[in-house]
Short mmCIF file of C-alpha atoms in Angstrom, two decimals:
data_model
loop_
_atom_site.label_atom_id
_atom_site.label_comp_id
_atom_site.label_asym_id
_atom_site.label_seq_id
_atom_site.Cartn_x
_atom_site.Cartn_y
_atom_site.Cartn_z
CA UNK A 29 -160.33 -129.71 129.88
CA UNK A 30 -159.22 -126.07 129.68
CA UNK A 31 -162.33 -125.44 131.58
CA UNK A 32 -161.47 -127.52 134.71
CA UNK A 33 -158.12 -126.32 134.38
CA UNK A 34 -158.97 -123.00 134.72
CA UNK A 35 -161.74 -123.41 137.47
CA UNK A 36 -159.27 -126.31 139.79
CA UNK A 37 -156.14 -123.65 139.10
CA UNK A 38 -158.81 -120.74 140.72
CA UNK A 39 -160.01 -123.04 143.47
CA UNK A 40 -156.70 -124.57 144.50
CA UNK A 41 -156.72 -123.79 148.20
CA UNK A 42 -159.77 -125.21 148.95
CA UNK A 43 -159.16 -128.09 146.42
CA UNK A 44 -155.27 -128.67 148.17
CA UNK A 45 -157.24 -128.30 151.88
CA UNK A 46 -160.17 -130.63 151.63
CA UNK A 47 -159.28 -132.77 148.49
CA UNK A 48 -155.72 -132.92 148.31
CA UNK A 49 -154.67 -132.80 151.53
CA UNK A 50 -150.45 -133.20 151.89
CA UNK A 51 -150.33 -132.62 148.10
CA UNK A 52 -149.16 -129.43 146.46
CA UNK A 53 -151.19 -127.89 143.96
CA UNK A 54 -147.66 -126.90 141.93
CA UNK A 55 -146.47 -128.83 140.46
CA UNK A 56 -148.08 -131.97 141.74
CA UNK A 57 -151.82 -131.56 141.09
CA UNK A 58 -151.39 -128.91 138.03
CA UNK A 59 -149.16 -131.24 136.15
CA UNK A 60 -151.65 -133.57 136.28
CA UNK A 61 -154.09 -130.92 134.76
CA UNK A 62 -152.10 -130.30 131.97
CA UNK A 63 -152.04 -134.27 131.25
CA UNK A 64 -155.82 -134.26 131.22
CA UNK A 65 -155.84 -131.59 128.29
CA UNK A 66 -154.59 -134.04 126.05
CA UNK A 67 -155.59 -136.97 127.53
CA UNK A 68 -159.12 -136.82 125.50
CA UNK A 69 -157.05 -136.72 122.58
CA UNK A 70 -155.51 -139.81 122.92
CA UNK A 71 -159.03 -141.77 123.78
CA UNK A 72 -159.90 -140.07 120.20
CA UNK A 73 -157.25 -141.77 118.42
CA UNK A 74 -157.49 -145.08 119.79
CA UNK A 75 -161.15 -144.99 118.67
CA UNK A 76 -160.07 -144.03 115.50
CA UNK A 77 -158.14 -146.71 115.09
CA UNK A 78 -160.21 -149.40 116.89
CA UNK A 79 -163.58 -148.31 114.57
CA UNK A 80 -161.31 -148.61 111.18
CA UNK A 81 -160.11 -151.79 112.77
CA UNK A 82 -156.30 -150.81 112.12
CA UNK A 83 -155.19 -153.42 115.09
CA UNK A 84 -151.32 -153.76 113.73
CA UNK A 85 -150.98 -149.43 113.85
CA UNK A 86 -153.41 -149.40 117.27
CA UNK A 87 -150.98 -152.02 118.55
CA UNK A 88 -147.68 -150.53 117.48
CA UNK A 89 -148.75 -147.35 119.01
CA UNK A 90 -149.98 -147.84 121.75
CA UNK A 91 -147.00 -150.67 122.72
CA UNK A 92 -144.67 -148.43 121.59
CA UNK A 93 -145.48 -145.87 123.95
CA UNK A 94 -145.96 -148.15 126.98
CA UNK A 95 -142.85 -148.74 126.82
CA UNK A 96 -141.45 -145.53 126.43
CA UNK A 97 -143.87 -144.30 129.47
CA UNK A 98 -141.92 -147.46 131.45
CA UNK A 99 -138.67 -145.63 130.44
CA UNK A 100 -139.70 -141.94 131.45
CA UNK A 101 -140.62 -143.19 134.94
CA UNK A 102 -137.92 -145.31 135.68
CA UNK A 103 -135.77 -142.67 134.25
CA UNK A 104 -137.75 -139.67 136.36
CA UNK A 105 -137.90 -142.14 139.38
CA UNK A 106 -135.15 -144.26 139.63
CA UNK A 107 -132.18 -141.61 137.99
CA UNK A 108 -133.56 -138.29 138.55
CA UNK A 109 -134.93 -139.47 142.21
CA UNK A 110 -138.28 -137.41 141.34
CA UNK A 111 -141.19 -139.49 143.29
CA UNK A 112 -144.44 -138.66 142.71
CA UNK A 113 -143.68 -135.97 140.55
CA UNK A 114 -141.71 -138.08 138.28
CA UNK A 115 -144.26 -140.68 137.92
CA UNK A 116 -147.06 -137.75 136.84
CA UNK A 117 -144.43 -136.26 134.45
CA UNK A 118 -144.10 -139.65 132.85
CA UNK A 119 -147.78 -139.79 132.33
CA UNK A 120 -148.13 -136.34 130.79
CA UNK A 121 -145.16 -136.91 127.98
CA UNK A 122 -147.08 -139.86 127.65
CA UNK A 123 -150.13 -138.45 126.57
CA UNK A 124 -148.53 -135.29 124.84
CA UNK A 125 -146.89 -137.94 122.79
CA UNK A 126 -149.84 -140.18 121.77
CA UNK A 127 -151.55 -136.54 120.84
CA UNK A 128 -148.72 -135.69 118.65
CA UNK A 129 -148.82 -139.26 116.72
CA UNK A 130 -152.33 -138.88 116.61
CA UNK A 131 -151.99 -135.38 114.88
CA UNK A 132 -149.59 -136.31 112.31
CA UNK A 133 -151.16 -139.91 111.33
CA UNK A 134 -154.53 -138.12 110.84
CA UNK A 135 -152.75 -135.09 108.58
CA UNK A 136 -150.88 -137.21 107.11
CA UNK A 137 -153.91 -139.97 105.80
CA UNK A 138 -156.18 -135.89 105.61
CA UNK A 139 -158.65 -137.67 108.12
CA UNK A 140 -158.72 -134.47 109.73
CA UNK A 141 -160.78 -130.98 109.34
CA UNK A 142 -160.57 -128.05 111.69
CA UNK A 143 -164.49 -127.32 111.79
CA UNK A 144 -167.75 -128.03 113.50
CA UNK A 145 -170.18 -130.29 111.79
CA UNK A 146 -173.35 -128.76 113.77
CA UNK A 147 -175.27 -132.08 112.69
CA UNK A 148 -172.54 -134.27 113.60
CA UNK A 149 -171.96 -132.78 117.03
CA UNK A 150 -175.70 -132.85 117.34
CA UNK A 151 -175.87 -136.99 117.04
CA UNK A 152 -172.51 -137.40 118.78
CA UNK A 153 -173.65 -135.19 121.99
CA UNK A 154 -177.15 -137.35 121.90
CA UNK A 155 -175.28 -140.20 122.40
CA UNK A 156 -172.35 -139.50 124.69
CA UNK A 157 -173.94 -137.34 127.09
CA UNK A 158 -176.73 -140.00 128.64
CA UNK A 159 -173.00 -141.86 129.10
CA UNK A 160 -171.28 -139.06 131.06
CA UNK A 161 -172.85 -139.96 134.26
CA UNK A 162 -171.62 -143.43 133.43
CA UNK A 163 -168.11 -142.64 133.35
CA UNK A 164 -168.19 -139.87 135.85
CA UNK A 165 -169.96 -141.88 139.06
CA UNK A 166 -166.95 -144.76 138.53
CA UNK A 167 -164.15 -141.76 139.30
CA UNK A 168 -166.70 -140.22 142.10
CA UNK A 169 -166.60 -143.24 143.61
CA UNK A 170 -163.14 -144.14 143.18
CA UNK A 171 -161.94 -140.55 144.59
CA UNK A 172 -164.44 -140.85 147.83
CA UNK A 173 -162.40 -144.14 148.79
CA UNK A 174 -159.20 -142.34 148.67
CA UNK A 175 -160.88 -139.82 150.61
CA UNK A 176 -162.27 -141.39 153.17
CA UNK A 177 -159.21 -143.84 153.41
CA UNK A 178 -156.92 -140.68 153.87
CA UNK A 179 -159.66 -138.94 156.69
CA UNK A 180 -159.70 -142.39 158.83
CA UNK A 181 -156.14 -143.16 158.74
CA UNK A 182 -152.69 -141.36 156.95
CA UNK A 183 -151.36 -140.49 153.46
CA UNK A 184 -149.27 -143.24 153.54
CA UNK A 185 -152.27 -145.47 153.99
CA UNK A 186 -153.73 -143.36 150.62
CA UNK A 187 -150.41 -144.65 149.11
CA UNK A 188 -150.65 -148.20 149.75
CA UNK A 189 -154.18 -148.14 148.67
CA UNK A 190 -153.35 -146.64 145.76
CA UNK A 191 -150.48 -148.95 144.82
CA UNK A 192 -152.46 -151.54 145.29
CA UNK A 193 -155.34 -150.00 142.92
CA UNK A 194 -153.18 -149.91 140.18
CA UNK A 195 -153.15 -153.55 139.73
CA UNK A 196 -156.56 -153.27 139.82
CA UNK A 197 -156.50 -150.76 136.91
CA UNK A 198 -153.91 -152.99 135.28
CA UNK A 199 -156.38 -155.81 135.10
CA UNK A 200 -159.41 -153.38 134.20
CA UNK A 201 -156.76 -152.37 130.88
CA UNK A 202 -156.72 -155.85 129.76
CA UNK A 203 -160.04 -156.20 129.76
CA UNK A 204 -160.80 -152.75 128.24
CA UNK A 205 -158.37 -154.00 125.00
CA UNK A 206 -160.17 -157.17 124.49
CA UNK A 207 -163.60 -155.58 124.56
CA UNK A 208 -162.41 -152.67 121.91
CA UNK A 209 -161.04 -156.03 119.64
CA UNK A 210 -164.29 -157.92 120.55
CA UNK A 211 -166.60 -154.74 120.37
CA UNK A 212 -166.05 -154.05 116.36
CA UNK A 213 -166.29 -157.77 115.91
CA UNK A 214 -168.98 -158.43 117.62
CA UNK A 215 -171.22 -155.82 115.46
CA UNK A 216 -170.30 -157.07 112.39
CA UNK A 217 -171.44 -160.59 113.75
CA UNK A 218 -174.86 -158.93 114.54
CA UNK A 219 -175.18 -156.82 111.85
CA UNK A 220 -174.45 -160.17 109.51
CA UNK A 221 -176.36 -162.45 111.55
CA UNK A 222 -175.48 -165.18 109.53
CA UNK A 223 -175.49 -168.65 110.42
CA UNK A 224 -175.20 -170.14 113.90
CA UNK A 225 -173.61 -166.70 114.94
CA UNK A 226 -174.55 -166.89 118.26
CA UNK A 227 -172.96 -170.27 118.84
CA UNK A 228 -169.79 -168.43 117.08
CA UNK A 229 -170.10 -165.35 119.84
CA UNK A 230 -170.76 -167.75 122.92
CA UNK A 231 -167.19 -169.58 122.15
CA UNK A 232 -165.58 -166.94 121.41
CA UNK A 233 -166.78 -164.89 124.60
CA UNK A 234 -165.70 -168.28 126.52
CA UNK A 235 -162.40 -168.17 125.44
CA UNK A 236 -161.91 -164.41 126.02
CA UNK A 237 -162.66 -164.77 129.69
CA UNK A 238 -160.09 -167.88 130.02
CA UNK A 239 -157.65 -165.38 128.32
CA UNK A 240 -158.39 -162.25 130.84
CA UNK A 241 -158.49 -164.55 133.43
CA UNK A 242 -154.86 -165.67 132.83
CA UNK A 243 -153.74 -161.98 133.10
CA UNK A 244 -156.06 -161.66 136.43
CA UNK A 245 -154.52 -164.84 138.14
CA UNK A 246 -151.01 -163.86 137.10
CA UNK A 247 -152.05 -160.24 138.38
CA UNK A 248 -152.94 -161.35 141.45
CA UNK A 249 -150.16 -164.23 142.46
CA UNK A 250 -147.15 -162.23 141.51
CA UNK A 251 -147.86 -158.82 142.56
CA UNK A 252 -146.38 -159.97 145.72
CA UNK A 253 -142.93 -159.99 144.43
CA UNK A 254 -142.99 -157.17 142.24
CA UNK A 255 -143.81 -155.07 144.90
CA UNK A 256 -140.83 -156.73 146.94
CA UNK A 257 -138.58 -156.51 144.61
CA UNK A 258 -139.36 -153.03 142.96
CA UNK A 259 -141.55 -150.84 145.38
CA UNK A 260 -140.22 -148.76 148.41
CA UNK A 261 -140.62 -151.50 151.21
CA UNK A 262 -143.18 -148.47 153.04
CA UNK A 263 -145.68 -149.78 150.63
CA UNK A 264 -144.55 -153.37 151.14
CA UNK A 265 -147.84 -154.15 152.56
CA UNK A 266 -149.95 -153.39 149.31
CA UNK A 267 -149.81 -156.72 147.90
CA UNK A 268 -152.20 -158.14 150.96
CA UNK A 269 -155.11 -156.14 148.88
CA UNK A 270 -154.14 -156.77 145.53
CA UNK A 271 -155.54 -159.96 144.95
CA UNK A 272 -159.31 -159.14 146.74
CA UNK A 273 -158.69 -155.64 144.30
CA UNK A 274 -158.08 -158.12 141.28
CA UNK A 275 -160.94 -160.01 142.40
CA UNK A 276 -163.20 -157.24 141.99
CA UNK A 277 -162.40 -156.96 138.46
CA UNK A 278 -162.49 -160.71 137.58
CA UNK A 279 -166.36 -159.97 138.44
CA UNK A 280 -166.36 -156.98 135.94
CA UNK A 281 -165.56 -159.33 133.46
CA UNK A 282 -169.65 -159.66 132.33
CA UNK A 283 -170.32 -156.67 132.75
CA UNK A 284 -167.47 -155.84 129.96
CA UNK A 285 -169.63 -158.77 126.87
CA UNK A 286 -173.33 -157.83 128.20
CA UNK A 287 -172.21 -153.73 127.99
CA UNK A 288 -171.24 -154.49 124.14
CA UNK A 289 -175.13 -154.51 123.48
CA UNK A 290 -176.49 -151.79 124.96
CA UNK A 291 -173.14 -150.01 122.81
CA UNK A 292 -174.53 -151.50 119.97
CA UNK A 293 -178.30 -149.60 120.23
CA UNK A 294 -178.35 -145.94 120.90
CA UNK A 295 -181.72 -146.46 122.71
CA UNK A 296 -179.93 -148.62 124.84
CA UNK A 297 -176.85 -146.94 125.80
CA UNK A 298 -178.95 -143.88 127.30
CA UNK A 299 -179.55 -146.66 130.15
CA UNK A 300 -176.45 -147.63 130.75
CA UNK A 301 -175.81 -144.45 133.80
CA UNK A 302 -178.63 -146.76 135.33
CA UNK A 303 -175.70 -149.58 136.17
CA UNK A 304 -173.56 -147.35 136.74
CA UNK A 305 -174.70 -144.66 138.95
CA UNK A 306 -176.72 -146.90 140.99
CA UNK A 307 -173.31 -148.83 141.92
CA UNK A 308 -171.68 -146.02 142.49
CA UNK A 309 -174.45 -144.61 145.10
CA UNK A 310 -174.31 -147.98 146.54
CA UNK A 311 -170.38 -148.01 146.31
CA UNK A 312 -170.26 -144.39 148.82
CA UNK A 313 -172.89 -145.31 150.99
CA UNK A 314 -171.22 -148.57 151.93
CA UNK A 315 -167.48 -147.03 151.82
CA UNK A 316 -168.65 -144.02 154.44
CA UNK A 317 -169.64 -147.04 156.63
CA UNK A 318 -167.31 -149.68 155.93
CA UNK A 319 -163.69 -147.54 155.45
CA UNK A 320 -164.18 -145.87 158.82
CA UNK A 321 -164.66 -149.42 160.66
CA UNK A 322 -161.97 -151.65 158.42
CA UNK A 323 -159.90 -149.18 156.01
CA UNK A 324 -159.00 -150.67 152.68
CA UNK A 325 -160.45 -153.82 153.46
CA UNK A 326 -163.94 -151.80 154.06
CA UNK A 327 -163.07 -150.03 150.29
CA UNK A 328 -162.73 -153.35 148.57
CA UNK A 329 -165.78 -154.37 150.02
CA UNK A 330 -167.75 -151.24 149.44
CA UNK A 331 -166.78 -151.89 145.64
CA UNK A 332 -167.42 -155.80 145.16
CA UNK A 333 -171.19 -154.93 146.35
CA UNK A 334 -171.51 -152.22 143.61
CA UNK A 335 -170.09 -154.41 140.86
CA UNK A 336 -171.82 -156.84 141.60
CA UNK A 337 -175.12 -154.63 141.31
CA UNK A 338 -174.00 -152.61 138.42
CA UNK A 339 -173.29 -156.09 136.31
CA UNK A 340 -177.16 -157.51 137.25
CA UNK A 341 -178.59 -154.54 135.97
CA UNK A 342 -176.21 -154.35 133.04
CA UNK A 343 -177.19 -157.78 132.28
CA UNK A 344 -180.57 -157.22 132.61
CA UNK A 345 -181.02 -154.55 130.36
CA UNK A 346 -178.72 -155.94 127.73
CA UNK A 347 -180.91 -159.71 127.43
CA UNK A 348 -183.97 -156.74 127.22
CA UNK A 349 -183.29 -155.88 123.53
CA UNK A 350 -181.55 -158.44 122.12
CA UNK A 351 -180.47 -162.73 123.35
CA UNK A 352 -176.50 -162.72 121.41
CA UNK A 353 -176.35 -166.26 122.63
CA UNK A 354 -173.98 -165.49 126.18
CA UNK A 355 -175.01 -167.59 128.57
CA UNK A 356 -174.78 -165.86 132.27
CA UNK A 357 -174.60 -168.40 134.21
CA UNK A 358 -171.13 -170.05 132.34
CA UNK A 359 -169.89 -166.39 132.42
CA UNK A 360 -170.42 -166.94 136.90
CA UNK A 361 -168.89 -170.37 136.41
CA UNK A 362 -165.79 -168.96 134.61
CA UNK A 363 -165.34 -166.49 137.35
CA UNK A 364 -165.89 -168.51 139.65
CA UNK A 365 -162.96 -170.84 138.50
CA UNK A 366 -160.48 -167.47 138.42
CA UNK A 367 -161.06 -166.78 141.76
CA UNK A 368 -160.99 -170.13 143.17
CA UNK A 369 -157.09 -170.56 141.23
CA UNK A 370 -156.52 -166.58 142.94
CA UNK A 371 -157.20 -168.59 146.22
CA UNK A 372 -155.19 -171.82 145.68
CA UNK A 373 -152.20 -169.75 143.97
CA UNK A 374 -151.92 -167.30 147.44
CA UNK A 375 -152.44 -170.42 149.93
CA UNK A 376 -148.99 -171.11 150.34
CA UNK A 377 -148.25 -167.37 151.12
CA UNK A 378 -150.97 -167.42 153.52
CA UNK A 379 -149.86 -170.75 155.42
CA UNK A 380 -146.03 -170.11 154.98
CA UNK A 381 -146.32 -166.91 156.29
CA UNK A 382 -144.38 -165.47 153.00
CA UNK A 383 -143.09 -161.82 153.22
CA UNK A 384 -140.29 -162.00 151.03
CA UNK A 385 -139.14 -162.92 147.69
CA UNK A 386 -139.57 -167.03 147.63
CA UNK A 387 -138.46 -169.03 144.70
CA UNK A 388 -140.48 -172.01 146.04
CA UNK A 389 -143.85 -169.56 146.39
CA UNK A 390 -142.97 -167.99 142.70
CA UNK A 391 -142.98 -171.53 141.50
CA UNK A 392 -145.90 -173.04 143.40
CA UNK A 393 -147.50 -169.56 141.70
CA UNK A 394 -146.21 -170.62 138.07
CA UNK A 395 -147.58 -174.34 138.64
CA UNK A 396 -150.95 -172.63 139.24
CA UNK A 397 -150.98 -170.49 136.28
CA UNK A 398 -149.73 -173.47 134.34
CA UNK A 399 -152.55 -175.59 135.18
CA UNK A 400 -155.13 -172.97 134.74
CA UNK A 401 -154.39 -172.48 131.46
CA UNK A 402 -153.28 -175.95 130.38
CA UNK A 403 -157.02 -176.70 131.40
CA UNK A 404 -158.63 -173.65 129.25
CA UNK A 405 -156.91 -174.51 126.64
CA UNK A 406 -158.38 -178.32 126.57
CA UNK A 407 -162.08 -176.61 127.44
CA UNK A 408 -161.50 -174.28 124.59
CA UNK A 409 -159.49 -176.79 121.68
CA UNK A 410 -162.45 -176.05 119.51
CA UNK A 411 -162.79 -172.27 119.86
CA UNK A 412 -158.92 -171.88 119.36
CA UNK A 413 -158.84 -174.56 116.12
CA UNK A 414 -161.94 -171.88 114.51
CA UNK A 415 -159.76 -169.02 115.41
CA UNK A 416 -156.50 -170.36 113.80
CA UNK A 417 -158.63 -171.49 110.71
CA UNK A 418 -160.17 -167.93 110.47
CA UNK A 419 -156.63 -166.25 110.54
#
C-alpha cells in the first residue's frame, strides 16, 4: 500500500489527466490513498474473526462502526457541507478505526507477533497470489466503465453511475457476509461428512438465497425514494439503473456457494483467475463497444454478460472436484423468481410514470416484498424449523 502510495503520489499529473480527470489529486485522490494503507488491515481482522468463528465480536464490530461511518458522513456532508471530500474522509476514519480495534483486540488476546514466519509467508503467498488476478480484473473492469462512461459523456454522468453502483456494492456486501458465515460452516460440513450432509447444505443454500434475495428486492424497489428523499436531486436520475445494477448481482448469487469449493482446495483456488479474468476481458471488450453507443445502460450490459460467464465457469470447475449436493438449476430458478418480483415491484413506477416520493408506490413496493417472503418462508418451513432446532 505504501508502495502505490508512493508511485500514484509521483505520477499524479498523468494519473489526475487521463484517470482522474476533474478530480484533484490533494486532497481528493490522496486521501483516498491513505485509506487504502489500512484498509488491508481491516480485511485481516475480519478474517480473523470469521476463521475463529467469533460472529457476536465480528458482528459488534463491524455494526458498530457502520454506524459510526453513517455518522462521520452525514456529519462531514450534511453539517460541515464537505461533498466528496467528506464522504472519503468518512471512509478513511473508518478504516483507521477498524485498524485500531483490530490492534488492541489482537494485543490484548497476544494473537499477535511482530515477525516473519518465512514458511508461513511461503504457503500463504502460494495461495493468495494465483487469486490476485481474481480480485484485481473485477476493479480493472469496474474502473474502465467509469472511464469510458466519463470519455463518452460528463462527470456528472460518472456521478450518477456511481451512485447508482453503490447499491450494487450494497447488495454485493450482503452477499459477501453470508458467504464468510456460510464459508466456515460449510467446511466443517465437508470435512465431517457425516450423514445426509449434502441434503443439509442444499437447504440451507436454498434458504440463503431467499434471504439475499429479500435484501436484493428491497434494494432494488426502494432505492427510488431514498435517492428522492436524501440525494442531491442532480443525481435524481440514478435510481432508473439501480434495479438492472441489482440485477446483476442477484446473478452473482451462484457464483458466491459454487466459489466456496474451489476456497475449500488449494489446487482449486489457483483456477479461480480463470472466472474471473475471462469476465473481466469479456466485461471491457463489450463496455468499449456498448458505453460509447448507450452509456450506463451499455455498462450494465457489458457486466451481466461477464457474470454470467464468470459464474458457468465457476460452476464448472467447482462440480470438477467435488458434487456438495447444490443443485444449479434451483439456484437459476431462485434467481429467476428475484428478478421477476424486481420487475413486478417497479411496474407501477414504470406505468404511473413515478418521479417522486409516492406513498401508494412505497406500499405497492412493501406488498411485494411481503409476498416474496411470506412465500420463502412457506418453501423453506423445513430448513428454518432445522435451523431453530440447531440454535
Amino acid at each position: 500500500s505504501l508502495l502505490y502510495m508512493g508511485l500514484f503520489t509521483a505520477f499524479r499529473g498523468a494519473l489526475s489527466k487521463y484517470v482522474f480527470s476533474g478530480a484533484s489529486f490533494f486532497p481528493v485522490i490522496f486521501v483516498c490513498l491513505i485509506e487504502i494503507l489500512f484498509h488491508c488491515q481491516r480485511m485481516i481482522y475480519e478474517s480473523i474473526l470469521q476463521s475463529q468463528q467469533r460472529a457476536r465480536t465480528y458482528s459488534l464490530v463491524s455494526f458498530s462502526l457502520f454506524v459510526l461511518k453513517v455518522l462521520l458522513t452525514v456529519y462531514f456532508v450534511v453539517l460541515r457541507k464537505a461533498g466528496a471530500i467528506g464522504i472519503i474522509l468518512a471512509g478513511t476514519i473508518h478504516v483507521f478505526l477498524f485498524f485500531a480495534v483490530y490492534m488492541i483486540d489482537a494485543l490484548r488476546h497476544k494473537a499477535i507477533t511482530f515477525c516473519i514466519d518465512g514458511a508461513l509467508l511461503k504457503t500463504t503467498l502460494k495461495y493468495s497470489i494465483p487469486i490476485m488476478p481474481h480480485n484485481l480484473s473485477t476493479q480493472i473492469a469496474t474502473l474502465v466503465s467509469k472511464v469510458l462512461i466519463g470519455g463518452t459523456s460528463s462527470l456528472s454522468a460518472v456521478g450518477v453511475f456511481s451512485i447508482a453502483s453503490k447499491f450494487g456494492e450494497v447488495a454485493d456486501v450482503i452477499q459477501n457476509y453470508v458467504n464468510n458465515a456460510y464459508g466456515p460452516w460449510l467446511y466443517e460440513m465437508l470435512h465431517a461428512g457425516k450423514g445426509d450432509y449434502k441434503k443439509t447444505i442444499r437447504g440451507t443454500s436454498g434458504l440463503l438465497v431467499a434471504v439475499i434475495g429479500i435484501c436484493c428486492i428491497g434494494l432494488a424497489l426502494f432505492s427510488q425514494e431514498v435517492i428522492i428523499l436524501l440525494i442531491d436531486s442532480s443525481y435524481s436520475e440514478a435510481w432508473r439503473y439501480i434495479p438492472l445494477i441489482v440485477g446483476v448481482y442477484v446473478i452473482k448469487i451462484t457464483y458466491y456457494f459454487y466459489v466456496s469449493v474451489l476456497f475449500y482446495y488449494k489446487a482449486a483456488s489457483k483456477k479461480l483467475f480463470i472466472a474471473t479474468l475471462t469476465g473481466s476481458i469479456i466485461n471491457v471488450i463489450l463496455s468499449s463497444v456498448l458505453i460509447p453507443r448507450f452509456g450506463v445502460y451499455g455498462s450494465v450490459a457489458s457486466d451481466a454478460v461477464s457474470m454470467i460467464v464468470r459464474v458457468s465457469i465457476v460452476v464448472y470447475i467447482s462440480t470438477r472436484y467435488e458434487n456438495i449436493g447444490l443443485r444449479f438449476f434451483s439456484f437459476i430458478m431462485q434467481e429467476g423468481v428475484v428478478l421477476l418480483f424486481i420487475f413486478i415491484g417497479m411496474l407501477y413506477t414504470i406505468l404511473s410514470k413515478v418521479s417522486s416520493f409516492s406513498l401508494t408506490n412505497c406500499a405497492y413496493k412493501a406488498a411485494v416484498c411481503i409476498v416474496y417472503l411470506f412465500a420463502n418462508m412457506f418453501m423453506f418451513r423445513n430448513e428454518i424449523r432445522d435451523f431453530k432446532n440447531r440454535r
